Every structure is written in C-alpha cells, then in structure tokens.
mmCIF file of C-alpha atoms in Angstrom:
data_model
loop_
_atom_site.group_PDB
_atom_site.id
_atom_site.type_symbol
_atom_site.label_atom_id
_atom_site.label_comp_id
_atom_site.label_asym_id
_atom_site.label_seq_id
_atom_site.Cartn_x
_atom_site.Cartn_y
_atom_site.Cartn_z
ATOM 1 C CA MET L 11 113.610 108.371 69.108
ATOM 2 C CA GLY L 12 113.663 104.755 67.938
ATOM 3 C CA ALA L 13 112.690 103.052 64.634
ATOM 4 C CA TYR L 14 110.035 100.787 63.411
ATOM 5 C CA LYS L 15 108.381 98.294 61.441
ATOM 6 C CA ALA L 16 105.800 98.687 59.529
ATOM 7 C CA ALA L 17 102.150 98.006 61.139
ATOM 8 C CA ILE L 18 100.588 94.633 60.720
ATOM 9 C CA VAL L 19 96.843 94.304 61.210
ATOM 10 C CA THR L 20 95.918 91.073 62.226
ATOM 11 C CA GLN L 21 93.510 88.679 60.790
ATOM 12 C CA GLY L 22 91.195 89.075 63.400
ATOM 13 C CA GLY L 23 91.894 93.014 62.360
ATOM 14 C CA GLN L 24 91.159 92.285 59.039
ATOM 15 C CA ASN L 25 88.313 90.842 59.852
ATOM 16 C CA LEU L 26 86.746 93.872 61.751
ATOM 17 C CA ILE L 27 87.330 96.056 59.287
ATOM 18 C CA ALA L 28 85.661 93.347 56.876
ATOM 19 C CA GLN L 29 82.116 93.298 59.565
ATOM 20 C CA ALA L 30 82.479 97.265 59.628
ATOM 21 C CA LEU L 31 82.036 97.339 55.832
ATOM 22 C CA ALA L 32 79.824 95.055 55.701
ATOM 23 C CA GLU L 33 77.522 96.236 58.131
ATOM 24 C CA ASN L 34 77.940 99.960 58.167
ATOM 25 C CA LYS L 35 79.318 100.037 61.751
ATOM 26 C CA THR L 36 81.809 101.969 63.755
ATOM 27 C CA LEU L 37 85.017 100.941 64.576
ATOM 28 C CA THR L 38 86.329 102.736 67.669
ATOM 29 C CA PHE L 39 90.177 101.913 68.162
ATOM 30 C CA THR L 40 90.655 102.192 72.200
ATOM 31 C CA SER L 41 93.689 101.689 73.406
ATOM 32 C CA ALA L 42 97.279 100.603 72.588
ATOM 33 C CA LYS L 43 100.279 99.203 75.032
ATOM 34 C CA THR L 44 103.524 98.040 75.299
ATOM 35 C CA SER L 45 105.813 94.609 75.574
ATOM 36 C CA VAL L 46 109.480 94.260 76.263
ATOM 37 C CA HIS L 47 108.774 90.923 74.148
ATOM 38 C CA SER L 48 110.396 90.597 70.318
ATOM 39 C CA TYR L 49 108.441 88.292 68.403
ATOM 40 C CA PRO L 50 111.974 86.195 66.752
ATOM 41 C CA VAL L 51 111.673 86.327 62.733
ATOM 42 C CA GLY L 52 109.171 84.038 61.138
ATOM 43 C CA THR L 53 106.472 84.825 63.848
ATOM 44 C CA ASN L 54 103.166 84.999 62.063
ATOM 45 C CA ILE L 55 102.247 88.213 63.123
ATOM 46 C CA THR L 56 98.874 87.826 61.687
ATOM 47 C CA ALA L 57 97.209 85.581 64.030
ATOM 48 C CA LEU L 58 98.280 86.689 67.180
ATOM 49 C CA THR L 59 95.422 87.761 69.542
ATOM 50 C CA GLY L 60 97.326 89.263 72.414
ATOM 51 C CA LEU L 61 100.771 90.697 73.220
ATOM 52 C CA GLN L 62 103.096 89.046 75.710
ATOM 53 C CA ASP L 63 105.103 90.436 78.708
ATOM 54 C CA ILE L 64 103.052 94.102 77.982
ATOM 55 C CA VAL L 65 103.975 96.273 80.252
ATOM 56 C CA GLN L 66 101.833 100.225 79.750
ATOM 57 C CA SER L 67 98.017 100.795 78.271
ATOM 58 C CA VAL L 68 96.723 103.621 77.678
ATOM 59 C CA GLN L 69 93.663 105.223 75.853
ATOM 60 C CA VAL L 70 94.039 106.096 71.625
ATOM 61 C CA SER L 71 94.191 109.819 71.910
ATOM 62 C CA ASN L 72 93.122 110.218 67.911
ATOM 63 C CA SER L 73 92.235 108.336 64.777
ATOM 64 C CA LYS L 74 91.499 109.901 61.433
ATOM 65 C CA VAL L 75 91.263 108.783 57.572
ATOM 66 C CA LEU L 76 93.866 109.989 56.037
ATOM 67 C CA ASN L 77 92.905 108.869 52.354
ATOM 68 C CA ASN L 78 91.060 106.231 50.868
ATOM 69 C CA THR L 79 93.446 103.184 51.927
ATOM 70 C CA THR L 80 95.118 104.591 55.015
ATOM 71 C CA VAL L 81 94.156 105.377 58.644
ATOM 72 C CA GLN L 82 96.004 106.923 61.002
ATOM 73 C CA ILE L 83 95.701 106.286 65.079
ATOM 74 C CA SER L 84 97.680 108.686 67.611
ATOM 75 C CA VAL L 85 99.034 107.001 71.291
ATOM 76 C CA ARG L 86 101.009 108.562 73.983
ATOM 77 C CA PHE L 87 102.866 106.696 76.707
ATOM 78 C CA ASP L 88 104.448 108.878 79.430
ATOM 79 C CA ASN L 89 106.547 107.684 82.264
ATOM 80 C CA ASP L 90 104.216 108.663 84.805
ATOM 81 C CA GLY L 91 104.201 104.811 87.313
ATOM 82 C CA VAL L 92 107.379 103.886 85.870
ATOM 83 C CA THR L 93 109.935 102.057 88.587
ATOM 84 C CA GLN L 94 112.101 100.302 86.289
ATOM 85 C CA GLN L 95 113.486 101.133 82.833
ATOM 86 C CA TYR L 96 111.731 99.390 80.001
ATOM 87 C CA GLN L 97 112.237 98.783 75.767
ATOM 88 C CA ILE L 98 109.376 99.024 73.883
ATOM 89 C CA ASN L 99 110.155 96.251 71.530
ATOM 90 C CA THR L 100 106.452 95.608 70.864
ATOM 91 C CA ILE L 101 103.498 98.243 70.153
ATOM 92 C CA GLY L 102 99.980 96.529 69.764
ATOM 93 C CA VAL L 103 96.857 98.185 68.801
ATOM 94 C CA TYR L 104 93.537 97.391 70.435
ATOM 95 C CA ALA L 105 90.073 97.680 68.344
ATOM 96 C CA GLN L 106 86.407 97.425 68.972
ATOM 97 C CA PRO L 107 83.455 96.685 66.852
ATOM 98 C CA GLU L 108 79.916 97.912 67.415
ATOM 99 C CA GLY L 109 78.264 95.814 70.329
ATOM 100 C CA GLY L 110 81.642 93.789 70.300
ATOM 101 C CA GLU L 111 84.673 93.260 72.480
ATOM 102 C CA GLU L 112 87.968 95.154 72.242
ATOM 103 C CA ILE L 113 90.449 92.681 69.743
ATOM 104 C CA LEU L 114 94.316 93.590 69.036
ATOM 105 C CA PHE L 115 94.099 94.589 65.822
ATOM 106 C CA ALA L 116 97.304 95.947 64.933
ATOM 107 C CA VAL L 117 101.164 94.959 66.055
ATOM 108 C CA ILE L 118 104.054 97.654 65.426
ATOM 109 C CA GLN L 119 108.127 95.680 66.302
ATOM 110 C CA ALA L 120 110.957 97.591 67.006
ATOM 111 C CA ILE L 121 113.246 98.148 64.950
ATOM 112 C CA THR L 122 115.602 100.062 66.920
ATOM 113 C CA PRO L 123 113.258 100.178 70.355
ATOM 114 C CA ASP L 124 112.719 103.556 72.811
ATOM 115 C CA GLU L 125 114.335 103.097 75.834
ATOM 116 C CA MET L 126 111.210 104.130 78.750
ATOM 117 C CA PRO L 127 112.945 106.054 81.546
ATOM 118 C CA VAL L 128 111.511 105.206 85.161
ATOM 119 C CA GLN L 129 109.556 108.329 86.557
ATOM 120 C CA SER L 130 111.069 111.574 87.150
ATOM 121 C CA ASP L 131 109.267 114.454 89.018
ATOM 122 C CA VAL L 132 112.721 116.212 87.459
ATOM 123 C CA SER L 133 112.537 114.765 84.117
ATOM 124 C CA PRO L 134 109.037 113.613 83.235
ATOM 125 C CA SER L 135 109.282 111.889 79.755
ATOM 126 C CA ALA L 136 106.805 110.208 77.050
ATOM 127 C CA PHE L 137 107.087 108.908 74.016
ATOM 128 C CA ILE L 138 104.236 109.753 70.868
ATOM 129 C CA TYR L 139 103.452 107.508 67.829
ATOM 130 C CA ASN L 140 101.280 108.043 64.938
ATOM 131 C CA ILE L 141 101.146 105.017 63.582
ATOM 132 C CA GLN L 142 99.549 104.551 60.097
ATOM 133 C CA PHE L 143 97.944 100.811 58.536
ATOM 134 C CA ALA L 144 97.104 100.581 54.992
ATOM 135 C CA VAL L 145 93.428 99.244 55.004
ATOM 136 C CA ARG L 146 91.270 99.000 51.725
ATOM 137 C CA ASN L 147 88.515 101.236 50.736
ATOM 138 C CA ALA L 148 89.055 103.335 54.277
ATOM 139 C CA SER L 149 87.028 106.131 53.319
ATOM 140 C CA GLN L 150 83.825 104.363 54.059
ATOM 141 C CA ILE L 151 84.646 103.160 57.792
ATOM 142 C CA THR L 152 83.985 105.636 60.540
ATOM 143 C CA LEU L 153 86.441 105.564 63.243
ATOM 144 C CA MET L 154 85.683 106.763 66.938
ATOM 145 C CA ILE L 155 88.075 106.327 69.775
ATOM 146 C CA ASN L 156 87.305 106.418 73.416
ATOM 147 C CA PRO L 157 87.177 108.885 75.662
ATOM 148 C CA ALA L 158 91.130 109.479 76.847
ATOM 149 C CA GLY L 159 92.810 111.139 79.914
ATOM 150 C CA VAL L 160 95.265 112.928 76.930
ATOM 151 C CA ALA L 161 94.360 116.391 76.920
ATOM 152 C CA THR L 162 93.404 117.671 73.794
ATOM 153 C CA LEU L 163 95.202 121.401 71.999
ATOM 154 C CA GLN L 164 91.742 122.563 72.444
ATOM 155 C CA ASP L 165 91.639 121.440 76.071
ATOM 156 C CA ILE L 166 94.775 123.329 76.699
ATOM 157 C CA LEU L 167 94.046 126.783 74.982
ATOM 158 C CA ASP L 168 90.327 126.643 76.841
ATOM 159 C CA VAL L 169 92.661 126.376 79.716
ATOM 160 C CA ARG L 170 94.787 128.976 78.758
ATOM 161 C CA GLN L 171 92.003 131.445 78.048
ATOM 162 C CA GLU L 172 90.873 130.989 81.643
ATOM 163 C CA ILE L 173 94.328 132.032 83.481
ATOM 164 C CA ILE L 174 94.304 134.608 81.516
ATOM 165 C CA ASP L 175 90.773 135.636 82.053
ATOM 166 C CA ILE L 176 91.718 136.099 86.187
ATOM 167 C CA ALA L 177 91.361 139.624 87.068
ATOM 168 C CA ILE L 178 94.562 140.116 88.904
ATOM 169 C CA PRO L 179 93.969 142.456 91.588
ATOM 170 C CA GLU L 180 95.378 145.783 92.022
ATOM 171 C CA PHE L 181 97.216 145.719 95.834
ATOM 172 C CA GLU L 182 98.227 149.206 98.094
ATOM 173 C CA ASP L 183 101.256 150.637 98.490
ATOM 174 C CA TYR L 184 101.858 150.120 101.861
ATOM 175 C CA SER L 185 105.358 152.372 101.601
ATOM 176 C CA PHE L 186 103.437 155.412 102.537
ATOM 177 C CA GLU L 187 103.666 156.542 105.815
ATOM 178 C CA GLY L 188 100.192 156.048 108.472
ATOM 179 C CA VAL L 189 98.982 152.702 106.066
ATOM 180 C CA LYS L 190 97.718 150.513 108.072
ATOM 181 C CA VAL L 191 99.722 146.825 106.915
ATOM 182 C CA PRO L 192 97.730 143.621 107.339
ATOM 183 C CA ASP L 193 98.348 140.862 109.922
ATOM 184 C CA THR L 194 100.949 138.835 108.261
ATOM 185 C CA ARG L 195 99.503 135.876 110.190
ATOM 186 C CA GLU L 196 96.353 136.368 108.971
ATOM 187 C CA ALA L 197 97.731 137.177 105.257
ATOM 188 C CA ILE L 198 99.410 133.835 105.239
ATOM 189 C CA ALA L 199 96.649 131.729 106.808
ATOM 190 C CA ASN L 200 94.475 132.862 104.151
ATOM 191 C CA ILE L 201 97.038 132.331 101.419
ATOM 192 C CA LYS L 202 97.231 128.473 103.088
ATOM 193 C CA SER L 203 93.235 128.372 103.204
ATOM 194 C CA GLU L 204 92.151 129.483 99.901
ATOM 195 C CA THR L 205 92.416 127.381 96.534
ATOM 196 C CA GLY L 206 91.135 129.709 94.197
ATOM 197 C CA LEU L 207 94.048 132.387 92.925
ATOM 198 C CA LYS L 208 92.371 135.889 93.110
ATOM 199 C CA ALA L 209 91.878 135.615 96.717
ATOM 200 C CA ILE L 210 95.255 134.157 96.942
ATOM 201 C CA PHE L 211 96.765 136.748 95.017
ATOM 202 C CA SER L 212 95.209 139.101 97.127
ATOM 203 C CA ASN L 213 97.415 138.146 100.158
ATOM 204 C CA VAL L 214 100.354 137.893 98.904
ATOM 205 C CA LYS L 215 101.974 141.436 98.874
ATOM 206 C CA ALA L 216 100.062 141.592 102.408
ATOM 207 C CA ALA L 217 101.943 138.711 103.955
ATOM 208 C CA LEU L 218 105.155 140.238 102.341
ATOM 209 C CA MET L 219 104.851 143.551 103.645
ATOM 210 C CA GLY L 220 103.398 142.359 106.854
ATOM 211 C CA LEU L 221 106.935 140.540 107.535
ATOM 212 C CA VAL L 222 108.990 143.334 106.458
ATOM 213 C CA THR L 223 107.439 146.167 108.632
ATOM 214 C CA ILE L 224 109.991 146.176 111.910
ATOM 215 C CA GLY L 225 106.465 146.413 114.399
ATOM 216 C CA GLU L 226 105.515 143.041 113.200
ATOM 217 C CA MET L 227 109.171 142.159 113.559
ATOM 218 C CA ARG L 228 109.788 143.273 116.675
ATOM 219 C CA GLY L 229 106.716 141.400 118.457
ATOM 220 C CA LEU L 230 107.968 137.772 117.394
ATOM 221 C CA LEU L 231 111.167 138.455 118.272
ATOM 222 C CA VAL L 232 112.591 136.316 121.395
ATOM 223 C CA ASN L 233 112.844 138.252 124.478
ATOM 224 C CA HIS L 234 116.080 136.551 125.924
ATOM 225 C CA GLY L 235 114.866 132.795 125.753
ATOM 226 C CA LEU L 236 111.547 133.300 127.330
ATOM 227 C CA CYS L 237 109.825 131.453 124.703
ATOM 228 C CA THR L 238 108.586 127.972 125.060
ATOM 229 C CA GLU L 239 106.839 127.352 121.013
ATOM 230 C CA PRO L 240 109.377 125.795 119.007
ATOM 231 C CA GLY L 241 109.595 127.714 115.857
ATOM 232 C CA LYS L 242 106.748 130.761 116.694
ATOM 233 C CA PHE L 243 109.662 133.115 117.058
ATOM 234 C CA PHE L 244 112.804 134.756 115.951
ATOM 235 C CA LEU L 245 116.242 135.121 117.648
ATOM 236 C CA ASP L 246 116.907 138.677 118.802
ATOM 237 C CA ALA L 247 120.330 140.188 117.569
ATOM 238 C CA ALA L 248 120.382 141.080 121.077
ATOM 239 C CA TYR L 249 120.090 137.926 122.490
ATOM 240 C CA GLY L 250 122.285 136.183 120.308
ATOM 241 C CA LYS L 251 124.691 138.008 121.040
ATOM 242 C CA TYR L 252 125.002 137.190 124.324
ATOM 243 C CA LEU L 253 124.539 133.366 123.505
ATOM 244 C CA THR L 254 127.866 133.828 121.351
ATOM 245 C CA ASP L 255 129.624 135.147 124.105
ATOM 246 C CA GLN L 256 128.247 132.689 127.074
ATOM 247 C CA ILE L 257 129.538 130.104 124.466
ATOM 248 C CA THR L 258 132.818 131.609 123.613
ATOM 249 C CA GLN L 259 133.043 132.015 127.627
ATOM 250 C CA LEU L 260 132.713 128.234 127.954
ATOM 251 C CA ASN L 261 135.634 126.909 125.271
ATOM 252 C CA SER L 262 137.777 129.552 127.209
ATOM 253 C CA ASP L 263 137.396 128.172 130.885
ATOM 254 C CA LYS L 264 137.206 125.004 130.091
ATOM 255 C CA GLN L 265 140.302 122.325 131.028
ATOM 256 C CA SER L 266 141.532 121.326 127.187
ATOM 257 C CA ASN L 267 142.997 118.394 128.766
ATOM 258 C CA ILE L 268 142.673 116.745 132.259
ATOM 259 C CA THR L 269 146.127 117.542 134.154
ATOM 260 C CA GLY L 270 145.172 116.126 137.972
ATOM 261 C CA ALA L 271 146.283 112.909 139.499
ATOM 262 C CA ALA L 272 142.954 111.120 137.071
ATOM 263 C CA SER L 273 145.549 111.960 133.815
ATOM 264 C CA THR L 274 146.947 108.478 133.790
ATOM 265 C CA ILE L 275 143.575 106.383 133.941
ATOM 266 C CA THR L 276 141.729 108.321 131.091
ATOM 267 C CA LYS L 277 142.552 106.484 128.577
ATOM 268 C CA ASN L 278 143.739 102.457 129.880
ATOM 269 C CA ASN L 279 141.877 100.472 132.503
ATOM 270 C CA LEU L 280 143.847 99.928 135.462
ATOM 271 C CA ALA L 281 144.621 96.023 136.756
ATOM 272 C CA ALA L 282 141.546 94.270 138.503
ATOM 273 C CA ASN L 283 141.582 94.008 142.580
ATOM 274 C CA ARG L 284 143.653 96.254 143.398
ATOM 275 C CA VAL L 285 144.202 99.163 146.012
ATOM 276 C CA LEU L 286 144.241 102.218 144.894
ATOM 277 C CA ILE L 287 147.289 104.619 145.793
ATOM 278 C CA SER L 288 149.171 107.414 144.559
ATOM 279 C CA ASP L 289 152.423 107.352 143.158
ATOM 280 C CA GLN L 290 156.035 109.279 143.222
ATOM 281 C CA ASN L 291 154.096 111.437 141.176
ATOM 282 C CA GLY L 292 150.736 111.986 142.829
ATOM 283 C CA LYS L 293 149.261 110.078 139.767
ATOM 284 C CA LEU L 294 146.272 107.554 140.417
ATOM 285 C CA VAL L 295 148.011 103.760 140.317
ATOM 286 C CA ALA L 296 146.932 100.064 141.068
ATOM 287 C CA SER L 297 148.889 98.648 144.393
ATOM 288 C CA SER L 298 150.263 95.272 144.478
ATOM 289 C CA ILE L 299 147.664 94.560 147.399
ATOM 290 C CA THR L 300 144.612 92.155 146.149
ATOM 291 C CA ASN L 301 141.715 93.229 147.064
ATOM 292 C CA ILE L 302 141.253 89.504 149.153
ATOM 293 C CA GLN L 303 144.078 91.155 150.816
ATOM 294 C CA LEU L 304 142.706 94.039 151.840
ATOM 295 C CA GLY L 305 139.857 91.827 153.364
ATOM 296 C CA TYR L 306 142.051 90.469 155.939
ATOM 297 C CA LEU L 307 141.599 94.012 157.102
ATOM 298 C CA ASN L 308 137.947 93.209 157.751
ATOM 299 C CA GLY L 309 136.980 93.499 161.885
ATOM 300 C CA ILE L 310 140.034 95.842 162.741
ATOM 301 C CA THR L 311 138.039 97.284 166.021
ATOM 302 C CA SER L 312 141.602 99.022 167.081
ATOM 303 C CA ASN L 313 145.186 99.935 165.892
ATOM 304 C CA ILE L 314 147.131 96.744 164.748
ATOM 305 C CA GLN L 315 150.409 98.351 166.225
ATOM 306 C CA THR L 316 148.978 98.977 169.554
ATOM 307 C CA GLN L 317 147.743 95.065 169.328
ATOM 308 C CA LEU L 318 151.146 93.422 168.244
ATOM 309 C CA ASN L 319 153.213 95.908 171.046
ATOM 310 C CA ASN L 320 151.047 94.056 173.881
ATOM 311 C CA LEU L 321 151.102 90.901 172.311
ATOM 312 C CA SER L 322 154.950 90.825 173.668
ATOM 313 C CA THR L 323 154.733 91.343 177.286
ATOM 314 C CA ASN L 324 153.003 88.018 176.123
ATOM 315 C CA ASN L 325 154.780 86.179 174.597
ATOM 316 C CA ALA L 326 155.811 83.485 176.334
ATOM 317 C CA LYS L 327 152.094 82.140 175.200
ATOM 318 C CA LEU L 328 151.993 83.793 172.735
ATOM 319 C CA ARG L 329 151.360 79.959 169.547
ATOM 320 C CA LYS L 330 151.043 79.654 166.373
ATOM 321 C CA TYR L 331 148.774 76.478 165.372
ATOM 322 C CA THR L 332 148.390 75.526 161.150
ATOM 323 C CA SER L 333 146.074 73.866 160.071
ATOM 324 C CA PRO L 334 146.125 70.686 157.614
ATOM 325 C CA MET L 335 145.131 71.401 154.131
ATOM 326 C CA ILE L 336 141.209 72.023 154.080
ATOM 327 C CA THR L 337 139.554 70.904 150.980
ATOM 328 C CA LEU L 338 136.783 73.628 150.307
ATOM 329 C CA LYS L 339 134.533 71.317 148.890
ATOM 330 C CA ASN L 340 133.879 69.271 151.723
ATOM 331 C CA LEU L 341 133.182 71.659 154.166
ATOM 332 C CA ASN L 342 129.575 72.840 155.367
ATOM 333 C CA TRP L 343 129.017 75.818 153.602
ATOM 334 C CA ILE L 344 125.526 78.134 155.117
ATOM 335 C CA THR L 345 124.060 81.079 154.138
ATOM 336 C CA SER L 346 125.848 83.686 156.424
ATOM 337 C CA TYR L 347 124.544 87.212 157.650
ATOM 338 C CA GLY L 348 124.924 89.387 154.509
ATOM 339 C CA GLY L 349 123.635 86.958 151.780
ATOM 340 C CA LYS L 350 127.448 85.108 151.753
ATOM 341 C CA LYS L 351 128.436 81.579 152.427
ATOM 342 C CA TYR L 352 130.147 81.028 155.480
ATOM 343 C CA ALA L 353 132.108 77.342 156.581
ATOM 344 C CA THR L 354 133.615 76.519 160.238
ATOM 345 C CA CYS L 355 137.103 75.020 159.231
ATOM 346 C CA GLY L 356 137.338 73.551 162.863
ATOM 347 C CA ILE L 357 139.391 76.054 164.833
ATOM 348 C CA SER L 358 138.177 78.133 167.475
ATOM 349 C CA GLU L 359 139.593 79.456 170.503
ATOM 350 C CA SER L 360 138.179 76.843 172.749
ATOM 351 C CA SER L 361 139.442 73.828 170.248
ATOM 352 C CA LEU L 362 143.197 75.584 170.620
ATOM 353 C CA ASN L 363 142.833 76.284 174.312
ATOM 354 C CA GLY L 364 143.623 80.289 174.055
ATOM 355 C CA GLN L 365 142.701 83.410 172.607
ATOM 356 C CA ILE L 366 142.890 84.021 168.863
ATOM 357 C CA VAL L 367 144.911 87.291 168.047
ATOM 358 C CA SER L 368 145.632 86.608 164.337
ATOM 359 C CA PHE L 369 145.062 84.475 161.283
ATOM 360 C CA TYR L 370 145.624 84.424 157.976
ATOM 361 C CA MET L 371 144.968 81.423 154.542
ATOM 362 C CA GLU L 372 147.335 80.459 152.395
ATOM 363 C CA GLU L 373 146.026 78.764 148.781
ATOM 364 C CA PHE L 374 146.634 76.121 147.031
ATOM 365 C CA GLY L 375 145.494 73.850 144.037
ATOM 366 C CA ASN L 376 142.128 74.989 141.466
ATOM 367 C CA TRP L 377 142.050 78.238 143.106
ATOM 368 C CA GLN L 378 139.798 81.342 141.330
ATOM 369 C CA SER L 379 139.932 85.109 142.442
ATOM 370 C CA SER L 380 136.511 85.209 141.914
ATOM 371 C CA LEU L 381 135.996 83.112 145.310
ATOM 372 C CA ASN L 382 136.678 86.780 147.189
ATOM 373 C CA MET L 383 137.866 84.047 149.940
ATOM 374 C CA MET L 384 137.975 85.810 153.570
ATOM 375 C CA LEU L 385 138.631 84.422 157.572
ATOM 376 C CA ASP L 386 136.322 86.189 159.788
ATOM 377 C CA LEU L 387 136.370 85.016 163.292
ATOM 378 C CA ARG L 388 132.960 85.359 165.211
ATOM 379 C CA ASN L 389 131.954 83.967 169.200
ATOM 380 C CA GLY L 390 135.716 82.380 168.822
ATOM 381 C CA VAL L 391 134.922 80.588 166.127
ATOM 382 C CA LEU L 392 136.926 80.967 162.638
ATOM 383 C CA GLU L 393 134.643 81.285 160.085
ATOM 384 C CA ILE L 394 135.758 80.630 155.868
ATOM 385 C CA MET L 395 133.346 83.067 154.138
ATOM 386 C CA CYS L 396 133.284 82.695 150.524
ATOM 387 C CA ASN L 397 130.850 84.407 147.733
ATOM 388 C CA ASP L 398 130.227 81.539 144.985
ATOM 389 C CA THR L 399 130.095 78.804 146.531
ATOM 390 C CA SER L 400 129.595 76.550 143.124
ATOM 391 C CA ILE L 401 132.864 77.609 141.965
ATOM 392 C CA LEU L 402 134.466 75.326 144.273
ATOM 393 C CA HIS L 403 132.962 72.059 142.804
ATOM 394 C CA ALA L 404 134.604 72.990 139.677
ATOM 395 C CA ASN L 405 136.909 70.389 137.242
ATOM 396 C CA ASN L 406 135.583 67.394 140.613
ATOM 397 C CA ASP L 407 135.987 65.062 138.130
ATOM 398 C CA THR L 408 140.092 65.408 137.454
ATOM 399 C CA GLY L 409 140.479 65.953 141.094
ATOM 400 C CA ALA L 410 140.815 69.833 140.694
ATOM 401 C CA VAL L 411 139.759 71.825 143.866
ATOM 402 C CA SER L 412 140.345 74.508 146.212
ATOM 403 C CA ILE L 413 142.539 74.057 148.760
ATOM 404 C CA VAL L 414 143.084 76.545 151.679
ATOM 405 C CA LYS L 415 145.985 76.314 154.641
ATOM 406 C CA ILE L 416 145.133 78.118 157.976
ATOM 407 C CA THR L 417 147.392 79.549 160.032
ATOM 408 C CA VAL L 418 147.009 80.883 163.333
ATOM 409 C CA TRP L 419 148.640 83.290 166.087
ATOM 410 C CA TYR L 420 146.937 82.851 170.003
ATOM 411 C CA HIS L 421 147.483 83.263 173.242
ATOM 412 C CA ALA L 422 147.462 80.017 174.803
ATOM 413 C CA ASN L 423 145.694 80.015 178.655
ATOM 414 C CA ASN L 424 148.733 77.872 180.437
#
C-alpha cells in the first residue's frame, strides 16, 4: 500500500462547509477520482477546481463524522476495465451542496503512489481509501452519499442468507437394480435452460448417473463409423482398434523411399527443354537432344532409314542446296493453322526443280531458345514456324537480330 499526504480541503470545499453550516443544509459526498498527475511543490492546492489527467472515477461508498472536528469518507478503486497500469499520484474527493453542483472538495497527494494493475480475471485488484478531513464544527454537518454500486456488508450478508435458505433437494439413489435412470441428454438440457439454483441442482445427479450407465453409453457409441454428425457420438473401442490396425498396416505397406527410375528426380529439377531418356542404370535423365531438335522429326510418316536407303539408288540425282543468311524479322509472318506464326523462306520444290527429301537450319545471331523455331514442308514449300515473333524484333536498334541458314537435300528432276 502506498503512502499519501493529509487531505487538503480546497477553497470551494471550505465555502461548501461554511454554506452547509450557515444554511443548515445537507452536504453530500458524491465521487472520488484518481489522476496520474503530480502537482509540483509550491502549487496552491486550495485554488484547484478540478484534477488533471483523471483516470478513474467511483462513487463514495460511505461517509461519517468521527468527532467534532473530523469527517471520514470511504472509496474503493478496482482494476475492472483498466487496460494500462498506472500510478495513483493524486486523489480528488468531490462533493455537492443541497440543490447545487458537484465541486472538487479535497485533494490528496501521494508520497509513495499505489500502482493500479490492468484488469485480470485471475487476480482482480482493488484499493480502499478511508480519507479524513479536519472540519470545524463537523458534528453540526449532516452528511449523505449517493447510492453507490459497491455492496455494503449487510448486502453481502443478506445474499449469503438467501443462499443458505435454498432447499437443496435430496437426490434419488440410482444404484439399486431396477431403478430407472433419467435420460442424460434431457437432464443436461434442463441444466442449460434453468437459471435457478434449485432447478439446476435437481438435474445434476441425474445427468451424471445417466452418463455412467452402460445402456446409455452404448446408445451413443459409434457403430463402425456410420455416424455423420460430428461431436454427437463416442468412439466404440472395437472400432477404434480397427482404425489403429488400419493405420499401422498403411505405415507398414508404404514405401519409405523412392527406389525406382524416378529416384533421380525427387529433389532436383532436370535441364530444361531436353528429351528424357533412361541411363545405363535405368534412371531418368535429361539427354543432350533439345526439344527443338526433336521437333525436326515432326511430319515423318515412315521409317527414316528406309527412306535413306531408297535415296542411295538415286545418288546421282541427290543434290544439296544451302540458302543465304535469312533475317527472320524480315519475313512475312502469318498466323497459321494451330495458332502459330509461319513464313515462307523462298525455298520450294519448284524453285529447286526437284523433290525435297530432307532439310535443316542452322542458327545464328541473337538466337532465343524460346523461339521454338521449326521447319515444315507443306505443299512442296518450305515454311518456318515460330511461337512468338515479337522476340525476333528484340534489340533491333543494335542490329542484334535472329538469323538462320537453311540446308536442303533434294532429288533433281534432271
């Protein structure tokens, strides 16, 4: 408990006492307020009309005249609703004359202030102060207080007697054979719905006895997982063992580690845009063949070796043609079948005067793997296909553009 200086009655409080004595009126103590403000030495406390930095305000719970020269009031401050701990540096007592307005009656300053803690349901705290004032002719003053929210001792005793007077019912003994046990769910529902202690107590034993009745428990057991309403039923012990056995079996059957062909790709990614093959150990790996190179096989309709063998019979007519450098961005790109872009490269069977048997292109300049560039022979005309022609125009100002050169093998007609 902190230490506080003697209460100082303000000028307004002194005037209020003089008025009560002169006019024979009742003096009512109304409230007390706490403040974190500390008034510096030399402050004229008697001139104050209100407190600075007020934190809490409570009703005065009691006031009385101790002797001819002393008046005492009692106030209680608790931490209900306090969200931040603070120091009670100053306490102000407020009073009200009969038919007048509330004024600051007296001020009490801390020497060692109390610390009001924050609200806690586990450990509620309160400070009770009995404050005394030196008042001339105090016995001639009639004191009153406002009805306070703080219960008096008599209030507590009255409530205690009401609790004692409640007739606690005697419950039936449900242990005898043949005695019907009340329905547990009905008893619990009654406990929830009732507000009177007697009605609640009358259902407690019925609820507890019903819960431990084997027949009642059996009606609430899960039957092999057939229930669909969460929280309504208990788990049958046999079915619980069945579930445990199933989990144990699953843990036993599962493969702890990947041991097959995919064991090489469980942690790290493979090289992008490569054809997947199996290595000498049968594991998945990325080959050196790119997806673009694989695309060169697009359009093959028969065995390539057979086609090459057939070419050997016409070796004399087999010719090779290599195009000049082709700047891709200069081609006339058109949206083709399948949503891709295509452009003719100026090479056709009619321009070669022979049947094209194979073709490929070499990449130069500002080449991008994302171009996904392919060659296709359609209706005797070589076409270049591309996913995104916007890339072809990159860095146009520097002259760094994508360039290809195409090599064609064909059978000359003469």
